[in-house]
């Protein structure tokens, strides 16, 4: 396995929203996907950068930390004074103290991207068993022979469990992918009077303008099981933080509210690679960065299957790391 | 016309929510409606009282004002200390300073009531032209002969315009009913873990528990034209005030959000009574108390049509009061 720079940004940094593209020297995130379908997600791609707004008093220290962090990863990041920030994004609260502009970042409509990938896969010959939940791994001795669906079995030479937080509900998978859902509530706003070019960040919320004129605001991180309902407290947090960041949003119409479930792992790192069962790979646990890490994840899985080697070191993401922990725990149990 | 006590609570007092029943000595609000249909709204009637929570420091003065006001109208109102208030309603914020219990107040599901009234009217022989908006008054000299619908005319001996804020859009009606829509945003929450028996009030929000387990939170007052969309700012206000009043609501699921349009009049008083056109009556402008004032409104209109006299003085609500003002305004125009 070749050793390269860690392709995964540290989890503390890879915040929500599917809109942080990798910088130079990184595997390019979106350009890595060849979209052969007609549902081209690129019309929903916005390579317009991100503006992170700082409201605290000690912005000097905060600014240099953020910038050093990004430069250390080879990513462009530029400090801005309050006036310059509002020049870039007039929707910003006048009380902004400073900002960081990250010109290389992009956003993509996750729904459009998912539809495009699905269509591209089908055009490449993938068979889709839609509405057929995977119930269990189909195990034969120490080999995974495929998957057990509701009323049938699907044989496969390689089985990749990439079912997000639902991976853990597939029989036989929990030891490799002990993920739990981290609920994230979202709101889609429409404010025709408001100009917003870039993704806006604050400590409390992010705002992602879409090409269709919607502004997506999110997101909470809640451990509430497999519950996708929106709550009064979650929405109140998102809406008040959104209005604090861009006060004109108070007049924005609420077009949609929803919640998604991200797969969080015990150490908050992705779970990616082969297991100790032949033919079984895991690709989940990407927490809040699932879409951002799609290209590199797809590439590594493809490399493993085709070449039996991967171009970056993925050992720390191994699905076997939880079984070790489990054995340790057993060993230290009182007699 | 007989002179009785003013059947309309002062507009400043008759706040939102369709849940303030009149006390002794007043025309009973809901018992005045005979419901002959099967869609009995009484299963959605909750005669459990209202608890108004006070959070300010100077609660003593506020308490005595509220109680004097209610007693002056012949309505029961009882001061409560913080502990007693939380005994009655454990969902209340611990920081409540004092409260007023109004045991005679009731709430009713406005949708159920509307359906029940419509069904009762049909069973009594009323003909319903559903989906047929009234376009204009059908005028013949100084007489109203009925209404002009989209593609037909409906003749009537008496025509009563009771179309809420839309009354103003019916041709010929604006001079009598210069109402404008006052938008009120609402949220329906569900918190199975939360016990709430009574209607809860604060300065910023009201919470109405329904018999189906929902808690309806409202409402804003916005002048935004005929726009029923919910906004980020409106919902943020309602949700944050609801959570402040009953912190457990943070966990409540948002089941529905909507906005309604109340008919507000230039002096915020109802517009009720005959016009200077024979056969034309107006019944609108009830602002935030439309449902509360339904029984007395229906009674007065019925009395006028059947007996040509009404049992309470309704002169100050006359639809002719705006024409007088208009003439005055013309007189004071600069030459």
XYZ file of C-alpha atoms in Angstrom:
670
model
C 0.000 0.000 0.000
C 1.377 3.379 -0.890
C 1.493 5.950 1.873
C 0.143 9.391 1.094
C -1.229 12.295 3.015
C -4.282 11.337 5.065
C -7.178 11.741 2.650
C -9.644 12.257 5.475
C -9.788 15.662 7.091
C -9.836 15.366 10.876
C -13.390 14.695 12.025
C -13.478 17.867 14.065
C -12.993 19.803 10.874
C -15.128 17.885 8.433
C -18.318 19.573 9.388
C -21.748 19.073 7.880
C -23.201 19.920 4.588
C -21.420 17.975 1.923
C -19.699 21.043 0.650
C -16.007 20.891 1.440
C -13.945 19.961 -1.573
C -10.381 18.817 -1.115
C -7.561 21.165 -1.992
C -4.436 20.689 -4.057
C -2.452 17.558 -3.342
C -5.628 15.777 -2.212
C -7.634 13.328 -4.263
C -10.051 15.711 -6.010
C -13.437 14.980 -4.568
C -16.033 15.535 -7.232
C -13.916 15.359 -10.355
C -13.200 11.771 -9.393
C -16.729 10.716 -10.322
C -17.424 10.144 -13.960
C -21.084 10.776 -14.473
C -22.274 8.811 -17.471
C -25.980 9.323 -16.821
C -28.177 12.115 -18.067
C -28.936 13.314 -14.557
C -25.789 15.410 -14.453
C -25.240 16.659 -10.926
C -22.772 19.251 -12.164
C -25.543 21.758 -12.809
C -26.036 21.678 -9.031
C -22.343 22.042 -8.270
C -21.370 25.484 -6.966
C -17.580 26.013 -6.881
C -17.956 29.430 -5.286
C -16.089 29.041 -2.044
C -17.031 29.275 1.601
C -17.056 32.225 3.942
C -16.709 31.459 7.632
C -17.934 34.318 9.815
C -16.455 34.975 13.258
C -18.468 36.797 15.869
C -16.361 36.335 18.972
C -14.192 39.114 20.386
C -10.879 37.295 20.264
C -11.048 36.840 16.529
C -7.325 37.346 15.972
C -6.344 34.093 17.642
C -9.289 32.282 16.088
C -8.423 33.561 12.627
C -4.804 32.449 12.752
C -5.778 29.010 14.062
C -8.266 28.445 11.256
C -5.857 29.652 8.617
C -2.893 27.649 9.916
C -5.072 24.555 10.001
C -6.111 24.960 6.390
C -2.669 25.906 5.132
C -1.282 22.873 6.931
C -3.596 20.706 4.842
C -2.621 22.537 1.664
C -5.952 24.357 1.444
C -6.333 28.018 0.569
C -7.796 30.228 3.323
C -7.764 34.013 3.473
C -8.507 36.274 6.468
C -11.025 39.042 5.877
C -11.998 42.082 7.923
C -15.656 42.725 8.685
C -16.076 45.230 5.863
C -14.496 43.011 3.239
C -16.572 40.079 4.418
C -19.780 42.072 3.955
C -18.537 43.232 0.586
C -18.295 39.578 -0.446
C -21.573 38.612 1.190
C -23.886 41.556 1.919
C -26.353 39.221 3.629
C -23.934 38.787 6.557
C -24.858 40.225 9.926
C -23.340 43.685 10.417
C -21.955 42.496 13.726
C -19.536 40.090 12.079
C -16.049 40.665 13.536
C -13.951 38.924 10.894
C -14.157 36.083 8.408
C -12.192 33.449 6.548
C -12.661 33.005 2.820
C -11.907 29.549 1.469
C -12.087 30.022 -2.280
C -11.580 26.386 -3.319
C -14.586 24.965 -1.546
C -17.663 23.942 -3.433
C -21.145 22.731 -2.646
C -23.266 20.180 -4.409
C -26.928 19.274 -4.161
C -26.780 15.953 -2.340
C -30.092 14.755 -3.765
C -29.056 15.548 -7.328
C -25.672 13.904 -6.784
C -27.243 10.749 -5.373
C -29.674 10.516 -8.276
C -26.849 11.070 -10.763
C -24.652 8.396 -9.178
C -27.511 5.916 -9.098
C -28.324 6.573 -12.733
C -24.672 6.339 -13.742
C -24.342 3.023 -11.924
C -27.383 1.610 -13.678
C -26.094 2.761 -17.068
C -22.832 0.992 -16.269
C -24.755 -2.248 -15.790
C -25.465 -2.213 -12.056
C -28.639 -4.056 -11.061
C -30.719 -2.189 -8.493
C -32.924 -4.039 -6.020
C -34.916 -1.016 -4.990
C -37.134 -1.220 -1.937
C -35.510 -4.511 -0.980
C -33.772 -3.982 2.332
C -30.721 -6.117 3.032
C -31.527 -8.306 6.017
C -28.312 -10.225 6.532
C -24.913 -11.086 5.205
C -25.070 -14.402 3.333
C -22.264 -16.275 5.032
C -20.724 -19.546 3.896
C -18.000 -20.686 6.306
C -15.459 -17.854 6.302
C -16.730 -16.346 3.077
C -19.408 -13.774 2.390
C -21.393 -15.124 -0.565
C -23.593 -12.068 -0.951
C -26.658 -10.656 0.774
C -29.974 -11.924 2.061
C -32.819 -9.622 1.035
C -36.443 -9.854 2.142
C -37.411 -12.798 -0.058
C -34.301 -13.634 -2.023
C -30.549 -13.935 -1.945
C -28.166 -11.973 -4.132
C -24.853 -13.692 -4.809
C -21.740 -11.561 -5.134
C -18.014 -12.097 -5.338
C -17.498 -8.936 -3.297
C -20.042 -7.522 -0.882
C -19.605 -3.904 0.226
C -21.717 -2.764 3.136
C -22.225 0.951 2.551
C -25.633 1.418 4.166
C -24.728 4.394 6.326
C -26.081 4.125 9.853
C -28.306 1.255 8.738
C -25.228 -0.912 8.141
C -25.437 -1.924 11.783
C -28.936 -3.339 11.302
C -27.779 -5.915 8.734
C -27.341 -9.244 10.468
C -23.663 -10.132 10.895
C -22.357 -6.608 10.272
C -22.536 -4.994 13.727
C -19.115 -6.272 14.897
C -17.458 -4.576 11.913
C -19.600 -1.463 11.747
C -20.865 -0.486 15.217
C -22.305 2.760 13.898
C -25.072 4.756 15.461
C -27.263 7.397 13.836
C -26.391 11.048 14.471
C -29.489 12.961 13.569
C -29.128 16.215 11.707
C -32.093 18.523 11.285
C -32.226 20.823 8.274
C -34.396 23.549 6.823
C -34.659 24.736 3.245
C -35.384 28.448 3.050
C -36.235 30.678 0.113
C -35.455 34.392 0.231
C -35.757 35.899 -3.217
C -34.710 39.299 -1.874
C -31.461 37.971 -0.423
C -28.232 37.600 -2.388
C -25.971 34.795 -1.183
C -23.197 33.503 -3.431
C -21.034 31.454 -1.128
C -21.595 28.920 1.581
C -21.769 30.818 4.878
C -20.568 29.335 8.143
C -20.822 30.350 11.732
C -20.016 28.437 14.873
C -23.677 27.439 15.131
C -24.964 26.916 11.616
C -24.123 26.695 7.936
C -26.081 28.128 5.049
C -25.694 26.581 1.613
C -27.207 28.475 -1.318
C -28.472 26.157 -4.048
C -28.650 26.922 -7.735
C -32.446 26.668 -7.577
C -32.569 29.652 -5.192
C -33.079 27.709 -2.002
C -30.807 28.218 0.983
C -30.256 25.072 2.982
C -29.637 25.666 6.688
C -28.272 23.043 9.015
C -27.548 21.088 11.023
C -27.949 19.645 14.477
C -26.067 16.635 15.848
C -28.372 14.546 18.030
C -28.266 10.969 19.211
C -31.936 10.050 19.140
C -31.914 6.629 17.546
C -33.396 5.999 14.131
C -35.769 8.936 14.404
C -35.939 11.323 11.461
C -38.572 13.684 12.825
C -37.926 17.376 13.226
C -38.287 18.836 16.719
C -39.197 22.224 18.106
C -35.782 22.556 19.762
C -33.794 21.501 16.718
C -35.598 23.837 14.364
C -35.450 26.703 16.825
C -31.664 26.322 17.035
C -31.178 26.231 13.282
C -33.523 29.092 12.520
C -32.220 31.402 15.239
C -28.584 30.738 14.254
C -29.416 31.251 10.576
C -31.081 34.584 11.313
C -28.134 35.604 13.492
C -25.720 34.859 10.632
C -27.839 36.474 7.897
C -30.588 38.611 9.461
C -32.487 38.971 6.173
C -33.370 35.300 6.437
C -36.038 36.187 9.005
C -38.282 36.989 6.030
C -37.346 33.790 4.171
C -40.077 31.264 3.555
C -39.621 27.804 5.041
C -39.961 25.449 2.087
C -39.009 22.218 3.771
C -37.781 20.785 7.038
C -36.275 17.365 7.450
C -33.719 15.329 9.313
C -31.033 12.950 8.124
C -29.161 10.238 9.995
C -25.366 10.161 9.701
C -23.377 7.055 10.593
C -21.153 7.840 13.568
C -18.548 5.343 14.750
C -17.167 4.885 18.283
C -14.018 6.873 17.403
C -15.836 9.135 14.918
C -13.593 7.917 12.085
C -14.772 6.210 8.904
C -14.986 2.425 8.809
C -13.449 1.408 5.536
C -11.749 -1.685 4.184
C -11.810 -5.487 4.150
C -12.962 -7.611 7.072
C -11.768 -11.027 8.260
C -14.525 -12.587 6.149
C -13.524 -13.179 2.542
C -15.341 -10.968 0.094
C -16.831 -8.638 2.717
C -15.885 -4.949 2.708
C -17.259 -2.155 4.827
C -17.624 1.510 3.826
C -19.544 3.486 6.416
C -19.005 5.622 9.535
C -18.254 8.778 7.531
C -20.275 10.709 10.094
C -20.943 14.234 8.785
C -18.741 13.911 5.710
C -20.321 11.090 3.759
C -20.723 12.883 0.475
C -17.411 14.692 0.774
C -15.627 11.388 1.151
C -17.563 9.573 -1.556
C -14.892 9.905 -4.262
C -11.961 8.741 -2.165
C -14.048 5.973 -0.626
C -15.137 4.748 -4.048
C -11.584 4.896 -5.314
C -10.118 2.905 -2.424
C -12.792 0.227 -2.605
C -12.293 -0.058 -6.351
C -8.495 -0.285 -5.955
C -8.826 -2.995 -3.326
C -11.154 -5.101 -5.428
C -9.354 -4.633 -8.741
C -5.714 -4.444 -7.642
C -5.729 -5.841 -4.093
C -3.790 -2.748 -3.047
C -4.831 0.805 -2.211
C -2.995 4.039 -2.935
C -3.375 5.508 0.566
C -2.924 3.981 3.972
C -6.354 3.079 5.279
C -5.314 0.847 8.194
C -6.640 3.170 10.882
C -10.077 2.898 9.278
C -10.115 -0.894 9.361
C -13.430 -2.572 10.248
C -11.436 -4.915 12.470
C -10.457 -2.260 15.011
C -13.663 -2.639 17.025
C -13.293 -6.385 17.454
C -9.901 -5.827 19.054
C -11.443 -3.378 21.470
C -14.168 -5.881 22.273
C -11.623 -8.615 23.060
C -9.714 -6.203 25.292
C -12.900 -5.358 27.123
C -13.598 -9.030 27.702
C -10.089 -9.581 28.991
C -10.400 -6.847 31.562
C -13.778 -8.050 32.851
C -13.687 -8.901 36.574
C -13.510 -12.644 37.161
C -82.346 47.660 20.430
C -81.754 46.426 23.919
C -78.618 47.622 25.642
C -76.513 44.999 27.377
C -72.952 44.633 28.448
C -70.509 44.797 25.533
C -70.380 41.254 24.225
C -66.985 41.820 22.651
C -63.983 41.686 24.941
C -61.639 44.607 24.220
C -59.454 43.721 21.257
C -56.325 44.035 23.345
C -57.591 41.224 25.488
C -59.117 38.911 22.929
C -55.903 37.309 21.897
C -55.354 34.472 19.466
C -56.311 30.879 19.456
C -60.056 30.599 19.535
C -60.012 29.477 23.099
C -61.486 32.136 25.322
C -65.008 31.334 26.363
C -67.167 34.066 27.830
C -67.877 34.052 31.527
C -71.106 34.384 33.465
C -73.383 37.169 32.394
C -72.067 36.961 28.832
C -73.737 35.230 25.946
C -72.264 31.727 26.334
C -70.003 31.239 23.390
C -70.077 27.613 22.403
C -73.298 26.480 23.996
C -75.048 28.936 21.684
C -74.408 26.714 18.703
C -76.733 23.803 18.266
C -74.826 21.155 16.431
C -77.265 18.951 14.540
C -74.633 17.232 12.400
C -72.778 14.076 13.150
C -69.406 15.838 13.135
C -69.806 16.834 16.743
C -67.112 19.331 17.656
C -67.763 18.803 21.340
C -65.349 15.902 21.477
C -62.702 18.520 20.632
C -63.916 20.981 23.244
C -61.671 21.252 26.292
C -63.290 23.214 29.133
C -60.176 22.978 31.270
C -59.239 26.589 31.827
C -56.257 28.721 30.949
C -53.077 29.393 32.877
C -51.275 32.635 32.096
C -47.633 32.559 33.165
C -45.795 35.708 34.213
C -42.036 35.893 33.966
C -41.347 39.548 34.632
C -40.026 40.786 37.979
C -42.824 43.179 38.746
C -45.429 40.450 38.750
C -47.446 41.902 41.632
C -48.649 44.892 39.631
C -49.168 42.759 36.547
C -51.151 40.174 38.476
C -53.551 42.660 39.989
C -54.112 44.364 36.626
C -54.964 41.095 34.908
C -57.253 39.995 37.701
C -59.048 43.340 37.987
C -59.585 43.320 34.231
C -61.162 39.895 34.287
C -63.259 40.486 37.368
C -64.485 43.718 35.809
C -65.852 41.650 32.922
C -67.398 39.139 35.295
C -64.799 36.479 34.508
C -63.148 34.304 37.106
C -59.382 34.755 37.491
C -57.213 33.509 40.315
C -53.632 34.516 41.181
C -51.161 31.683 41.683
C -47.646 31.574 43.076
C -44.905 29.888 41.095
C -45.141 26.620 43.016
C -48.899 26.355 42.691
C -48.670 27.168 38.997
C -46.217 24.316 38.465
C -48.422 22.059 40.528
C -51.231 22.743 38.072
C -48.984 22.503 35.007
C -45.686 20.704 35.642
C -44.579 21.492 32.084
C -44.186 25.169 32.997
C -40.714 26.675 33.081
C -39.264 26.627 36.599
C -38.490 30.294 36.230
C -42.149 31.269 36.190
C -42.678 34.080 38.719
C -46.454 33.876 39.092
C -49.535 32.936 37.125
C -53.229 33.584 36.660
C -55.653 30.691 36.455
C -58.847 31.346 34.516
C -60.913 28.254 35.176
C -63.867 29.087 32.914
C -61.943 29.273 29.687
C -62.152 26.519 27.134
C -60.517 25.638 23.861
C -61.972 24.051 20.784
C -60.407 22.548 17.673
C -61.155 25.212 15.081
C -61.028 22.753 12.191
C -63.437 20.372 13.872
C -65.743 23.250 14.791
C -65.764 24.594 11.239
C -66.543 21.170 9.827
C -69.307 20.659 12.387
C -70.888 24.037 11.645
C -70.771 23.432 7.904
C -72.346 20.021 8.296
C -75.006 21.374 10.654
C -75.820 24.134 8.179
C -76.231 21.642 5.359
C -78.446 19.426 7.477
C -80.582 22.469 8.205
C -81.089 22.943 4.481
C -78.283 25.335 3.565
C -77.063 24.999 0.002
C -73.267 25.068 -0.298
C -71.535 26.357 -3.408
C -68.165 24.899 -2.592
C -65.121 26.031 -4.560
C -67.161 28.863 -6.057
C -65.609 32.106 -4.923
C -67.915 35.096 -4.585
C -66.773 37.685 -7.112
C -69.154 40.551 -6.489
C -72.252 41.748 -4.760
C -75.224 41.476 -7.113
C -76.596 44.976 -6.879
C -79.962 46.155 -8.201
C -80.405 49.889 -7.546
C -80.144 50.264 -3.779
C -80.760 46.634 -3.113
C -78.418 43.676 -2.854
C -80.065 40.866 -4.802
C -77.495 38.246 -3.910
C -74.003 37.327 -5.056
C -72.167 36.903 -8.344
C -70.096 33.728 -8.341
C -67.633 32.659 -11.027
C -70.208 31.557 -13.590
C -73.540 32.088 -11.938
C -75.605 34.322 -9.721
C -77.172 33.285 -6.446
C -80.266 35.257 -5.486
C -80.880 35.956 -1.810
C -83.232 38.063 0.237
C -80.402 38.725 2.689
C -76.735 38.603 1.795
C -74.239 38.362 4.645
C -70.600 38.939 3.779
C -68.650 36.859 6.271
C -65.577 36.020 4.200
C -62.984 37.046 6.755
C -60.130 39.049 5.254
C -61.305 38.029 1.789
C -64.492 40.057 2.254
C -62.571 43.057 0.921
C -61.894 41.267 -2.366
C -65.596 40.918 -3.206
C -66.542 43.681 -5.605
C -68.638 46.349 -3.915
C -67.765 45.323 -0.366
C -64.507 47.215 0.311
C -66.216 50.462 1.429
C -68.073 48.531 4.141
C -65.354 46.098 5.089
C -61.894 47.635 4.583
C -60.219 44.654 6.218
C -56.656 43.568 5.709
C -55.109 40.193 6.438
C -53.126 39.841 9.664
C -51.038 36.743 9.188
C -50.630 34.369 12.087
C -48.087 31.591 11.936
C -48.703 28.430 13.926
C -47.013 25.145 14.731
C -48.548 21.880 15.866
C -46.247 19.979 18.195
C -46.477 16.511 19.677
C -44.747 15.683 22.944
C -46.004 12.393 24.278
C -43.806 12.721 27.362
C -45.267 16.109 28.280
C -48.424 16.534 30.342
C -50.362 19.708 29.570
C -53.972 20.010 30.679
C -54.749 23.685 30.274
C -54.096 26.330 27.704
C -50.816 28.026 28.623
C -50.133 31.665 27.932
C -47.106 33.856 28.094
C -46.534 37.354 26.835
C -45.030 35.888 23.649
C -46.931 32.721 22.834
C -49.879 30.507 23.634
C -49.955 26.745 23.786
C -53.241 24.931 23.282
C -53.326 21.209 24.057
C -55.720 19.301 21.814
C -57.600 16.159 22.700
C -55.643 14.268 20.029
C -52.393 14.917 21.911
C -51.124 17.740 19.751
C -50.089 21.055 21.258
C -50.825 23.997 19.020
C -48.408 26.909 19.436
C -49.071 30.367 18.088
C -49.195 32.958 16.850
C -47.541 35.857 15.100
C -49.296 39.012 13.906
C -47.831 40.140 10.572
C -49.106 42.380 7.831
C -47.763 40.634 4.747
C -50.735 40.701 2.393
C -52.539 37.538 1.362
C -49.482 35.376 1.998
C -49.965 32.200 4.010
C -46.391 30.935 3.913
C -44.417 30.248 7.068
C -41.149 32.125 7.519
C -37.891 31.452 9.314
C -38.405 34.458 11.588
C -42.015 33.645 12.412
C -41.317 30.037 13.288
C -38.210 30.936 15.242
C -40.260 33.317 17.397
C -42.994 30.800 18.090
C -40.679 27.890 18.798
C -38.318 29.825 21.070
C -41.207 31.328 23.037
C -42.893 27.925 23.301
C -39.706 26.339 24.643
C -39.254 29.233 27.071
C -42.782 28.697 28.403
C -42.555 24.895 28.564
C -38.916 23.762 28.200
C -39.882 20.123 27.617
C -41.277 21.164 24.254
C -37.723 21.289 22.890
C -38.071 17.537 22.383
C -41.521 17.818 20.812
C -41.890 16.785 17.207
C -43.085 19.393 14.752
C -46.113 17.828 13.093
C -47.326 20.782 11.098
C -46.635 24.437 10.433
C -49.043 26.808 8.804
C -50.294 30.364 8.721
C -53.773 31.808 8.822
C -55.049 35.222 7.794
C -57.232 37.125 10.240
C -59.409 40.019 9.117
C -58.211 43.185 10.805
C -60.159 46.433 10.490
C -58.812 50.004 10.640
C -59.905 50.368 14.290
C -59.330 46.662 15.103
C -63.006 46.246 15.986
C -65.419 43.831 14.310
C -67.490 45.020 11.352
C -70.973 43.794 11.996
C -74.444 44.866 10.957
C -76.547 46.166 8.087
C -75.239 48.500 5.405
C -76.995 51.290 3.487
C -77.826 48.757 0.769
C -81.025 46.834 1.425
C -80.443 43.175 2.176
C -76.659 43.473 2.626
C -75.108 42.648 5.995
C -71.456 42.438 6.940
C -69.891 40.158 9.536
C -66.111 40.323 9.452
C -63.165 42.177 11.022
C -63.105 39.951 14.104
C -59.301 40.031 13.933
C -57.865 37.402 16.269
C -61.190 36.447 17.838
C -63.212 35.129 14.927
C -64.147 31.792 16.398
C -64.630 33.218 19.880
C -67.153 35.673 18.532
C -68.929 33.244 16.232
C -71.883 32.565 18.567
C -72.673 36.188 19.365
C -72.140 37.190 15.732
C -74.484 34.473 14.511
C -77.056 35.448 17.113
C -77.025 39.133 16.240
C -77.278 38.496 12.513
C -80.140 36.082 13.080
C -81.939 38.553 15.362
C -81.573 41.335 12.797
C -82.933 39.248 9.945
C -85.762 37.584 11.873
C -86.804 40.342 14.282
C -85.264 43.526 12.820
C -83.856 44.234 16.249
C -80.770 43.010 18.125
C -80.391 42.301 21.814
C -77.101 44.167 22.247
C -75.960 47.522 21.001
C -73.866 46.942 17.919
C -73.725 50.497 16.594
C -69.991 50.901 17.130
C -69.436 47.906 14.865
C -71.483 49.337 12.007
C -70.111 48.781 8.474
C -71.009 52.410 7.769
C -68.373 53.870 10.102
C -65.621 53.752 7.481
C -67.600 55.672 4.884
C -68.012 58.514 7.355
C -64.272 58.567 7.952
C -63.675 58.589 4.223
C -65.923 61.639 3.796
C -64.122 63.379 6.637
C -60.793 62.637 5.034
C -62.014 64.124 1.763
C -63.208 67.243 3.556
C -59.828 67.844 5.101
C -57.940 67.392 1.842
C -55.973 70.492 0.878
C -57.698 72.457 -1.907
